[in-house]
CSV table of C-alpha atoms (C1' of nucleotides) in Angstrom, one decimal:
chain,number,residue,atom,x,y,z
A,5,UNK,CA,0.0,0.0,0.0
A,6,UNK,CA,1.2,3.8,-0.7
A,7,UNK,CA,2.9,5.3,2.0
A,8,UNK,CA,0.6,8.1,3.6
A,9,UNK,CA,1.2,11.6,2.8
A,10,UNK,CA,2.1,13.7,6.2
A,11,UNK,CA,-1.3,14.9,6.5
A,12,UNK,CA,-3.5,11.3,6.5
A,13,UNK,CA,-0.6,10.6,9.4
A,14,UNK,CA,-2.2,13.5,11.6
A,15,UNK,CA,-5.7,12.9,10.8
A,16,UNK,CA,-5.4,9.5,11.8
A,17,UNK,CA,-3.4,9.7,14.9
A,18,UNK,CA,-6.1,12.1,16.1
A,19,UNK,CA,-8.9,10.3,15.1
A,20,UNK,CA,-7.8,7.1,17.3
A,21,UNK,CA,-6.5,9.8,20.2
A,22,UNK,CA,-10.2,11.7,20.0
A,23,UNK,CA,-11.8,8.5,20.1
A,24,UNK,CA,-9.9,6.3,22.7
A,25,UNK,CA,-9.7,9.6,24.8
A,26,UNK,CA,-11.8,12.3,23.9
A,27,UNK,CA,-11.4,15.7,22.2
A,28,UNK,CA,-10.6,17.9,24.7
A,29,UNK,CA,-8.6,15.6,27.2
A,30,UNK,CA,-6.4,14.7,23.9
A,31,UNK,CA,-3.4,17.4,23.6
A,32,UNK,CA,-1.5,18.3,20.4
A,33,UNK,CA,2.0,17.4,21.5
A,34,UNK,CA,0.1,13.6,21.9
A,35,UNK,CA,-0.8,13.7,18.6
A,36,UNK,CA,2.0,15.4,16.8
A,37,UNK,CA,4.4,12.3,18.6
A,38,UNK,CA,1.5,9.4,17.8
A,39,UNK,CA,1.5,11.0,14.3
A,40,UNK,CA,5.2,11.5,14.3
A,41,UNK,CA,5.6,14.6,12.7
A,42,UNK,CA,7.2,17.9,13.7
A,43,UNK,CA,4.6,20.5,15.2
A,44,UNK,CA,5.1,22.8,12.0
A,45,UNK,CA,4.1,20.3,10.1
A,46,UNK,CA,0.7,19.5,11.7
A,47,UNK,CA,0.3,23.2,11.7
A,48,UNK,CA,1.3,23.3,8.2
A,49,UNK,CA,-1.8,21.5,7.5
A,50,UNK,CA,-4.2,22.5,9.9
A,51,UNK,CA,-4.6,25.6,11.1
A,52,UNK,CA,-5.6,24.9,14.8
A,53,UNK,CA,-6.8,22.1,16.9
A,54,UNK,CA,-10.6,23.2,16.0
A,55,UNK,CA,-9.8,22.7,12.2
A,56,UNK,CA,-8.3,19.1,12.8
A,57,UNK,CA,-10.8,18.1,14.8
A,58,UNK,CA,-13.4,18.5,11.9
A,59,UNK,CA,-11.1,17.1,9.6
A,60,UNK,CA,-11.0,14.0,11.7
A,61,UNK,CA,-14.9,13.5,11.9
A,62,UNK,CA,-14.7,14.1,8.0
A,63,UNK,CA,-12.5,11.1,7.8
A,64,UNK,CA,-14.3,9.5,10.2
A,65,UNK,CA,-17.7,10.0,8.4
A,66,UNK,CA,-16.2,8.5,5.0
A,67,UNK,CA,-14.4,5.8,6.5
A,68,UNK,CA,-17.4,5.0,9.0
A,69,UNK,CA,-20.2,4.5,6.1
A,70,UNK,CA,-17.5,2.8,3.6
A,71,UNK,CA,-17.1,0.1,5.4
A,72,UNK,CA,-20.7,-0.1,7.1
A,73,UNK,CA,-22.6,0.3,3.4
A,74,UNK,CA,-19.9,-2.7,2.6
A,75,UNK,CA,-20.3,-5.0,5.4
A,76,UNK,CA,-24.8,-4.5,4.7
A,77,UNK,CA,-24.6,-4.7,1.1
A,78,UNK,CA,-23.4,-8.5,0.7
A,79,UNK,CA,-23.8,-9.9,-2.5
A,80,UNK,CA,-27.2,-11.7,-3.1
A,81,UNK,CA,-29.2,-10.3,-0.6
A,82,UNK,CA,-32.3,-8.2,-0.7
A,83,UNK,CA,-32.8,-4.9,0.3
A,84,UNK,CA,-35.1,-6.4,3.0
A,85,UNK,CA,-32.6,-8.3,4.3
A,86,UNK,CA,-30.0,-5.7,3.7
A,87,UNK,CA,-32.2,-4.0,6.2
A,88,UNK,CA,-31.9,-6.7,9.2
A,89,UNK,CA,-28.3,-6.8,8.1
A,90,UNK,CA,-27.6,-3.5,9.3
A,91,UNK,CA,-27.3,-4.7,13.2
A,92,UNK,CA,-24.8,-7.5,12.2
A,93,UNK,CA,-22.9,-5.2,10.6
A,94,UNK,CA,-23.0,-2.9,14.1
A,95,UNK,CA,-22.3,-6.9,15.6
A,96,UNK,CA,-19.0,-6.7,14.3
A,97,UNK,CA,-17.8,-3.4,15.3
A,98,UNK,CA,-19.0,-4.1,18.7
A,99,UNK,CA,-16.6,-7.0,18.5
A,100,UNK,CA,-13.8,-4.5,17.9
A,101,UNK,CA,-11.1,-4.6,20.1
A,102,UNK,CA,-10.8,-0.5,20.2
A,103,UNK,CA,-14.7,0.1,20.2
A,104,UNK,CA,-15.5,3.2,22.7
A,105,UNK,CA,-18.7,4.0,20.9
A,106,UNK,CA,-19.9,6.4,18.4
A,107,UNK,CA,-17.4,9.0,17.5
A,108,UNK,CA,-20.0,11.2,17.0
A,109,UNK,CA,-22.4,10.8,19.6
A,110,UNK,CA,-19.1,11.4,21.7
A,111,UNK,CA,-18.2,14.6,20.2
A,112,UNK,CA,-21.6,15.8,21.0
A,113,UNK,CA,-21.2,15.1,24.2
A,114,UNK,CA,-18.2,17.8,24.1
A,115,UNK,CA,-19.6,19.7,21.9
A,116,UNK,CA,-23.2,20.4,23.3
A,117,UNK,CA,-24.0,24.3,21.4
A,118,UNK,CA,-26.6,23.5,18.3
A,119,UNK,CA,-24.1,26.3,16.4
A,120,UNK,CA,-21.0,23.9,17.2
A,121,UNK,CA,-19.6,23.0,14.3
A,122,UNK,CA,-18.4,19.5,15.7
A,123,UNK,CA,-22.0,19.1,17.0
A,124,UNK,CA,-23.6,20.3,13.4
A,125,UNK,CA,-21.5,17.5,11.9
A,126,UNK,CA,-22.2,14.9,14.4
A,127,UNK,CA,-26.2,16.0,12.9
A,128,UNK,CA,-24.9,15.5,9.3
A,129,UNK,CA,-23.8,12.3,10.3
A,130,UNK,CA,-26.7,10.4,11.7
A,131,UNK,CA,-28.3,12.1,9.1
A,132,UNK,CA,-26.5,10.5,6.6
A,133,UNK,CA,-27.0,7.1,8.0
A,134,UNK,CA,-30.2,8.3,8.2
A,135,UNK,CA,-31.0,8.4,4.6
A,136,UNK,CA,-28.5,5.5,3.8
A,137,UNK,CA,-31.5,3.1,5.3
A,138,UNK,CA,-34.0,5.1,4.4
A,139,UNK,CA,-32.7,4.4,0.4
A,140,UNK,CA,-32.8,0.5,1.5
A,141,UNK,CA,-35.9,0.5,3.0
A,142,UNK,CA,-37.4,2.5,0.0
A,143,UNK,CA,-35.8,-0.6,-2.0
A,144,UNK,CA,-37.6,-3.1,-0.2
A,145,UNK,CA,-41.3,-1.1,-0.7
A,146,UNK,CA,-41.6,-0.2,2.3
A,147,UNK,CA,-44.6,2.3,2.5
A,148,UNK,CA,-43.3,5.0,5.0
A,149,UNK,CA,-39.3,4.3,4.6
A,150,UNK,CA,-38.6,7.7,6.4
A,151,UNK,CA,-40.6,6.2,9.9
A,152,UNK,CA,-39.0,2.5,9.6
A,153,UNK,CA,-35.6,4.6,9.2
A,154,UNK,CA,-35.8,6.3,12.3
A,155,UNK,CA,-37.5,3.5,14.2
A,156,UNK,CA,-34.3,1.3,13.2
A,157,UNK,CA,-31.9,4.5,13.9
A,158,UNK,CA,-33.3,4.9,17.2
A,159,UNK,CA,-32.5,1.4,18.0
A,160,UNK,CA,-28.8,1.2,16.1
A,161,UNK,CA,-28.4,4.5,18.8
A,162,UNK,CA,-29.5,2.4,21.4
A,163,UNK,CA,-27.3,-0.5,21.1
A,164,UNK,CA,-23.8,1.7,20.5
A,165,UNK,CA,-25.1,3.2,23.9
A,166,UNK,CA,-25.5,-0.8,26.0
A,167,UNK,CA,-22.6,-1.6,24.2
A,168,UNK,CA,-20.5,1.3,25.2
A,169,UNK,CA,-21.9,2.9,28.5
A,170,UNK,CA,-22.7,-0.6,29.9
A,171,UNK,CA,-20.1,-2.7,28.4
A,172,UNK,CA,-23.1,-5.0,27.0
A,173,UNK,CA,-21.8,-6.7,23.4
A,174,UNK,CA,-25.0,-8.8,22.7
A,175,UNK,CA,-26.8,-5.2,22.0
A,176,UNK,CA,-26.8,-5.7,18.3
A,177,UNK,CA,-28.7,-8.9,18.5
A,178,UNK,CA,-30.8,-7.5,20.8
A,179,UNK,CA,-31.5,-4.6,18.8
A,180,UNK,CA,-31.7,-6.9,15.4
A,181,UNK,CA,-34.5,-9.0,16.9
A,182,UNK,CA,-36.3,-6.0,17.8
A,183,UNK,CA,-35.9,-4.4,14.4
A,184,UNK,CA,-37.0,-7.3,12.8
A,185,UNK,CA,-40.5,-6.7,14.6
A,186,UNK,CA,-40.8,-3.4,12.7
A,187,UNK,CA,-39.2,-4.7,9.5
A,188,UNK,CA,-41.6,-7.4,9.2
A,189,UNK,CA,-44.3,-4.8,10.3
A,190,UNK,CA,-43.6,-2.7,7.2
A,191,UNK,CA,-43.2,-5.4,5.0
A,192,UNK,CA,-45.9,-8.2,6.0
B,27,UNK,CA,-36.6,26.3,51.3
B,28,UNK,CA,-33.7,25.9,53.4
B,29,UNK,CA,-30.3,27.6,51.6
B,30,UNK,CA,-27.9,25.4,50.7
B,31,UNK,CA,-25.0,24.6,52.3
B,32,UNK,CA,-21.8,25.4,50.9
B,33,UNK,CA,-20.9,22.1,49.4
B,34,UNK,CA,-24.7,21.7,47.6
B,35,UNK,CA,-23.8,25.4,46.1
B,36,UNK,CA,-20.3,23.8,44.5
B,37,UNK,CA,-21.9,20.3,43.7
B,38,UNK,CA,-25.1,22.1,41.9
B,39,UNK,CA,-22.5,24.8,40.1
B,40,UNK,CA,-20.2,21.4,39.1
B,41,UNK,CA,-23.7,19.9,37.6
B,42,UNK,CA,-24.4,22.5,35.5
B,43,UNK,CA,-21.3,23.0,34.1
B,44,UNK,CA,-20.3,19.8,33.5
B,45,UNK,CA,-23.4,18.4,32.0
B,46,UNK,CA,-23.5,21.4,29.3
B,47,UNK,CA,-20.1,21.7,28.7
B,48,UNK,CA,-18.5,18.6,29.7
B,49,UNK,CA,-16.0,17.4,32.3
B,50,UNK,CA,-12.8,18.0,30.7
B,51,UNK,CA,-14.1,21.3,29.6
B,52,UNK,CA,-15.2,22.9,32.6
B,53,UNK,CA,-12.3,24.7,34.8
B,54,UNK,CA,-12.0,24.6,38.8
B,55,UNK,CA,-12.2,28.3,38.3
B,56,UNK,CA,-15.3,28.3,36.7
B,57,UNK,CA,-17.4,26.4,39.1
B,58,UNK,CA,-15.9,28.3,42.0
B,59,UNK,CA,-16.9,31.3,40.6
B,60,UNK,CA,-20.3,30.1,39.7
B,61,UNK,CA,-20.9,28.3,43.1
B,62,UNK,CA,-20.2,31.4,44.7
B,63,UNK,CA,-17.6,30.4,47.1
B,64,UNK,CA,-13.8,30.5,47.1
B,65,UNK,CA,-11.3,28.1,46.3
B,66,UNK,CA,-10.0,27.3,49.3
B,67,UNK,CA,-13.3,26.2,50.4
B,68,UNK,CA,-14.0,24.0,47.2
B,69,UNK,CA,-10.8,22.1,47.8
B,70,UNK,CA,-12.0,21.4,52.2
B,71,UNK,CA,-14.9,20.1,50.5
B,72,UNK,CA,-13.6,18.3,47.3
B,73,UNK,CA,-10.0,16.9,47.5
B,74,UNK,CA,-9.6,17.0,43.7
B,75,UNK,CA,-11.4,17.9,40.7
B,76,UNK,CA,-11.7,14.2,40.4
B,77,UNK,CA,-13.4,13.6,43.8
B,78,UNK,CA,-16.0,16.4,42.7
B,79,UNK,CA,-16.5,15.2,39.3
B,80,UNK,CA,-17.7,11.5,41.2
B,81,UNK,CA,-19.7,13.8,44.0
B,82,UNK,CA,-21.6,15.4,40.8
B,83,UNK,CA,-22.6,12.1,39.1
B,84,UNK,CA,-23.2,10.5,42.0
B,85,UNK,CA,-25.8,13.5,43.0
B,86,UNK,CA,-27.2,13.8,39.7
B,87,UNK,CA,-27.7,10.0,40.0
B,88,UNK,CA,-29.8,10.7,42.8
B,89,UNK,CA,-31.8,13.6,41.4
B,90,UNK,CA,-32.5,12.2,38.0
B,91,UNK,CA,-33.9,8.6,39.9
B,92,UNK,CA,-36.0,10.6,42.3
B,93,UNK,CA,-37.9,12.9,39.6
B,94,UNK,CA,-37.7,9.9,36.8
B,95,UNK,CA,-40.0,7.3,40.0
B,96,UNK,CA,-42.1,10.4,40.4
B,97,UNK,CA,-42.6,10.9,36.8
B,98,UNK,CA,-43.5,7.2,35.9
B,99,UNK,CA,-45.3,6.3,40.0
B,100,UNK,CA,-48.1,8.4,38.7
B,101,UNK,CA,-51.1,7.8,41.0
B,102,UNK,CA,-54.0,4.8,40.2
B,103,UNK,CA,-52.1,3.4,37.5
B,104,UNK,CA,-50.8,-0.3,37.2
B,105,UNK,CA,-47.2,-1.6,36.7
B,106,UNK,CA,-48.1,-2.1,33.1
B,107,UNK,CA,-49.0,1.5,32.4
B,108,UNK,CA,-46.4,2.8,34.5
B,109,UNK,CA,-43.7,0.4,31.6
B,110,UNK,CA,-44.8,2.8,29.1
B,111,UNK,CA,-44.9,5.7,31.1
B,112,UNK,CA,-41.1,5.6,31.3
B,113,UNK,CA,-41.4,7.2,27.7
B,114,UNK,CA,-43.8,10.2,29.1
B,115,UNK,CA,-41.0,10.6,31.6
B,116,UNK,CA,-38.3,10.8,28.9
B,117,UNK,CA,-40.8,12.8,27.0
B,118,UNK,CA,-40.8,15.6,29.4
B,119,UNK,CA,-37.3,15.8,30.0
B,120,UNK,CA,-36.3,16.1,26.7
B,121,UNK,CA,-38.6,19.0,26.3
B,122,UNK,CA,-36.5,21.2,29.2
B,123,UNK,CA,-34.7,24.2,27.7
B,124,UNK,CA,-31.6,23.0,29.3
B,125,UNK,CA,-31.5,19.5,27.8
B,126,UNK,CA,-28.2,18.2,26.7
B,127,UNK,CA,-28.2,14.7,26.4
B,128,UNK,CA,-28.2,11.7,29.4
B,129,UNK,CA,-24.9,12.9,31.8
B,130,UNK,CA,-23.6,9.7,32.3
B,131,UNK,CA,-23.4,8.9,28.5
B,132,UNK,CA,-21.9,11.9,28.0
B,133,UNK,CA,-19.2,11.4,31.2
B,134,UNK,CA,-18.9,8.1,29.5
B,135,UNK,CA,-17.6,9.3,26.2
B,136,UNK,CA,-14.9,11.6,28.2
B,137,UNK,CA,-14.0,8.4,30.7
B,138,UNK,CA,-14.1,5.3,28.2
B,139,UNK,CA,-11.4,3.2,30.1
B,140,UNK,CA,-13.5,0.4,31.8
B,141,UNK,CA,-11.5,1.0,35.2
B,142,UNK,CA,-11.9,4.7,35.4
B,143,UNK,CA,-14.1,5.6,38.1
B,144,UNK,CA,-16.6,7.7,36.2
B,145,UNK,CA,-17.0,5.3,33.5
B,146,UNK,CA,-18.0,2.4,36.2
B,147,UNK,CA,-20.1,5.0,38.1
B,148,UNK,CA,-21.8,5.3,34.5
B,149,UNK,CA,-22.5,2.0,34.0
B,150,UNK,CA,-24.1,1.8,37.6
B,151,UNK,CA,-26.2,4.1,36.8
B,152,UNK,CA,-27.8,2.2,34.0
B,153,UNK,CA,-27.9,-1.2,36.0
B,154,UNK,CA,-30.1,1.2,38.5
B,155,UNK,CA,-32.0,2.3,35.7
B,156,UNK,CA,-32.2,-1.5,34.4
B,157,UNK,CA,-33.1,-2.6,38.1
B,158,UNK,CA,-36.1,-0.1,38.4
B,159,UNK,CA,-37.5,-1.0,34.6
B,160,UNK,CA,-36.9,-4.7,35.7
B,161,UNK,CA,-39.0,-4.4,39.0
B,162,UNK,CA,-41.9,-2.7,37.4
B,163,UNK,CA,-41.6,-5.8,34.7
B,164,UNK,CA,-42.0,-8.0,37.5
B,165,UNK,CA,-44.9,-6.6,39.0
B,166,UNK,CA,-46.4,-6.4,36.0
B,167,UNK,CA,-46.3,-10.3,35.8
B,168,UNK,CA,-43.8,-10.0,33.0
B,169,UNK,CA,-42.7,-13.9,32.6
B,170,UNK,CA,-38.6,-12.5,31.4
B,171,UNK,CA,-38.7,-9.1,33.0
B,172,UNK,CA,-34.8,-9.0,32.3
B,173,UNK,CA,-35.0,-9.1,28.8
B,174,UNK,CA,-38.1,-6.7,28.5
B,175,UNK,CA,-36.5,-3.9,30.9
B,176,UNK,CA,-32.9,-4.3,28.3
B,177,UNK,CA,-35.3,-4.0,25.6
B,178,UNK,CA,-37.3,-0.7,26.6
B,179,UNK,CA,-34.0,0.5,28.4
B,180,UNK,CA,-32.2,0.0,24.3
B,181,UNK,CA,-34.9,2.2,23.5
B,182,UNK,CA,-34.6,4.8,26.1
B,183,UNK,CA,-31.0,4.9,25.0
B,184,UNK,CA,-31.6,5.3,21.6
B,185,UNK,CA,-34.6,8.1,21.8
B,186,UNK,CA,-31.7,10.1,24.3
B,187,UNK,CA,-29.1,9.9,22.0
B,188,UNK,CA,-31.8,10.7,18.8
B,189,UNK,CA,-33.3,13.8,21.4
B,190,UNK,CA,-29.9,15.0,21.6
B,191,UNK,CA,-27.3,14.6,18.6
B,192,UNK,CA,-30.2,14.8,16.0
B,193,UNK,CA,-31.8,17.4,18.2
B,194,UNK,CA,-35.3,15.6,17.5
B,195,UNK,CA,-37.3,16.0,20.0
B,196,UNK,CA,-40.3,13.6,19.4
B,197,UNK,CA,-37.9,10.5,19.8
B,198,UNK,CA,-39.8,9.6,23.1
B,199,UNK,CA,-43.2,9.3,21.8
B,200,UNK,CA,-41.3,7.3,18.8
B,201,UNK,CA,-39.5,5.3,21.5
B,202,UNK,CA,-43.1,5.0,23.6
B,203,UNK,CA,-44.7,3.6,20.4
B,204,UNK,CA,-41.9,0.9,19.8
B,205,UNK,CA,-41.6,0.7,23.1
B,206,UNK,CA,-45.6,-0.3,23.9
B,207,UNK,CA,-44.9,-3.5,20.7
B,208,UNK,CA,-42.5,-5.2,23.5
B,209,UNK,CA,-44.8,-4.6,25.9
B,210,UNK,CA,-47.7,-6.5,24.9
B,211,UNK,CA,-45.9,-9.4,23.4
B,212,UNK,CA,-44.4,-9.6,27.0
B,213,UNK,CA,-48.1,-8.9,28.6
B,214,UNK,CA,-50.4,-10.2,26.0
C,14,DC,C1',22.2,20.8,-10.5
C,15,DC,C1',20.1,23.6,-7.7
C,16,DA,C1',16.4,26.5,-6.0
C,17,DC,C1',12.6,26.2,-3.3
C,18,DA,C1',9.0,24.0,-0.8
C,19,DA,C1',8.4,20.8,2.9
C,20,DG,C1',9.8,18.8,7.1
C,21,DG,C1',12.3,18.3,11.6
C,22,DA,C1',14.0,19.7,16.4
C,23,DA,C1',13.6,22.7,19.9
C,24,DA,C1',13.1,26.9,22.0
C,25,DC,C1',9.7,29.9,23.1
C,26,DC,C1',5.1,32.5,24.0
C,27,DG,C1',1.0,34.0,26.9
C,28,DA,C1',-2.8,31.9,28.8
C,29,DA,C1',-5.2,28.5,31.4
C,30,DC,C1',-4.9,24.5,34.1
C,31,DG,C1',-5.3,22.0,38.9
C,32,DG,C1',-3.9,22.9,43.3
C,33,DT,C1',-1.6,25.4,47.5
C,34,DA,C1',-0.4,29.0,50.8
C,35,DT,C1',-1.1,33.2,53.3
C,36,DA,C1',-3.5,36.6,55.8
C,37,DC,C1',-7.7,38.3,57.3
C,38,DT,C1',-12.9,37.9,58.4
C,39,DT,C1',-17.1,35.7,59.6
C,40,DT,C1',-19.9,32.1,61.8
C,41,DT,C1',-21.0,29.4,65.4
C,42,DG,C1',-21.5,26.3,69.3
C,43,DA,C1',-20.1,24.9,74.2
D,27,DT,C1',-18.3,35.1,75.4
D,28,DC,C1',-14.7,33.7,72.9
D,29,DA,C1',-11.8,30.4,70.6
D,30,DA,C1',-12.1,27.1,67.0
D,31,DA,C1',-13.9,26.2,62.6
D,32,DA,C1',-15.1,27.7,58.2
D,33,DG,C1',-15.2,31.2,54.9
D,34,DT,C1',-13.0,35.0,51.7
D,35,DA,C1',-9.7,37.2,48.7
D,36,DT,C1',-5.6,36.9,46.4
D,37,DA,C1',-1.1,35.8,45.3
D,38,DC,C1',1.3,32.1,44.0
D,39,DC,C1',3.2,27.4,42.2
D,40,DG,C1',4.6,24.1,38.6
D,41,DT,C1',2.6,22.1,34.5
D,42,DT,C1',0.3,21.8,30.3
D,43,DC,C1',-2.2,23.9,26.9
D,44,DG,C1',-2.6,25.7,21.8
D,45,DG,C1',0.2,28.0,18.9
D,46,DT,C1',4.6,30.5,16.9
D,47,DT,C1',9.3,31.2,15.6
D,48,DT,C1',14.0,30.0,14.5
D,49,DC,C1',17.3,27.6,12.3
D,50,DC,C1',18.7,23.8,10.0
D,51,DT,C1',18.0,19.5,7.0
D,52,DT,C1',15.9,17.0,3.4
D,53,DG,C1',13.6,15.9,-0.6
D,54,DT,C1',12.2,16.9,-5.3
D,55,DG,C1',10.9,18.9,-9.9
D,56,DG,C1',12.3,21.9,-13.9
DNA sequence: CCACAAGGAAACCGAACGGTATACTTTTGA
DNA sequence: TCAAAAGTATACCGTTCGGTTTCCTTGTGG
């Protein structure tokens, strides 16, 4: 694989400092030494800590729903079962040796102001994921793909919470087997 | 009401802070100056900022428990209603101006190591939260009240995190309505 | 081949951090 | 009543923070 340029280095020395310790508690030095690049170089790139950290959610976003759109869209399934899917893909990040939750929902924790722009794109985000199942519920017929959407957002939310704030791993195939109630109610 | 004593002032101060701006965040200084009181006196009462940080969460633990029985204990109504009462409860909390999220998910997401005493007092607070839903279960003749109270307590979870990153405020009635499925295939 | 951008090492900056010490005042209970 | 306890205000401590500057080295493309 190509070596990574100096400024994928930063971005992903921060992202696993931000995640594993949180935005504010993680310095610069820490990064600039995990990154191992001088400080003018990370300031080279980034203007200031603020700018990095939005950076690092970007890559997050876009490395986040890469791999979860490929891990739901197996070959020779249907969207319907695409659908159920979605939890066994959250299965196997749970698995993860270095899961601490959603990025996201852990920025906004920081990051409380609506006008924050960590907390705006931690918004963009769910939206995104948002609309990502709302596409493959809209695949499957479903008649109101917008409600089943949030109903099955509101429960991928709730399992990253058991499985983070209460150490529980099963909570994906908790939440599948509830999802699959609503699933089965849209599509009868 | 009787005035607080000096140490309520600092805890209550700490609360506030903390909870809308986060632990890491939120300066000695600060609180200080919004408790009221000087520093010497925050540090006869609090060894560290540590020790207050635990004091705060283990307070808010108290508060939250006390209005979230007296929310759901509503007079002349059985254990069953009082399961989906939970969701009125969550309803009405997320409608407060001063709403940012559940505190202990958000101390979570600063303190992720598992042995870090914030993190554990965290997930204590969600076993009491589990043990409450679970005893209502019980007495509502539920025949697995474990599993029901994990399943509504996913879906508390999940309409906090949806009331507070996606800023969408009717994710408890959404939660109430998924909620009330599990309910009656638990109570039929 | 060499000019010029990019990077590295380290000193440095002012501000803020958590926490302590000092000196004085207020509260309070036996 | 009066001394101990608790409070205030403020200066202070060493450390770390985000960020800048300086000087020198290392690529690298025309």
């Amino acid at each position: 694989m190509a070596k990574p340029s100096k400024r994928e280095q930063i971005v992903y020395a921060a992202m696993d400092l931000f995640y594993q310790e949180g935005f504010h508690a993680t310095g610069i030095e820490k990064i600039r030494e995990k990154a191992g690049v001088s400080k003018k170089t990370l300031y080279n790139h980034f203007r200031s800590k603020d700018e990095l950290m939005l950076a690092t959610l970007r890559k997050r976003e876009e490395l986040f729903m890469s791999g979860f759109t490929r891990k739901v869209e197996q070959p020779d399934t249907s969207s319907r079962e695409r659908l159920a899917m979605v939890f066994d893909a959250l299965d196997e990040w749970f698995q993860e040796k270095g899961f601490y939750g959603c990025m996201f929902i852990n920025a906004s924790a920081e990051f409380s102001d609506l006008d924050d722009p960590c907390y705006k794109l931690c918004a963009e985000h769910k939206q995104l994921v948002h609309d990502y199942i709302k596409d493959l519920a809209e695949q499957a017929g479903v008649g109101d793909p917008d409600e089943l959407s949030t109903q099955l957002n509101l429960l991928i939310e709730g399992a990253i919470v058991q499985a983070h704030t209460c150490n529980d791993k099963t909570a994906a195939m908790r939440a599948k087997k509830m999802g699959k109630v609503f699933i089965e109610q849209a599509l009868p």
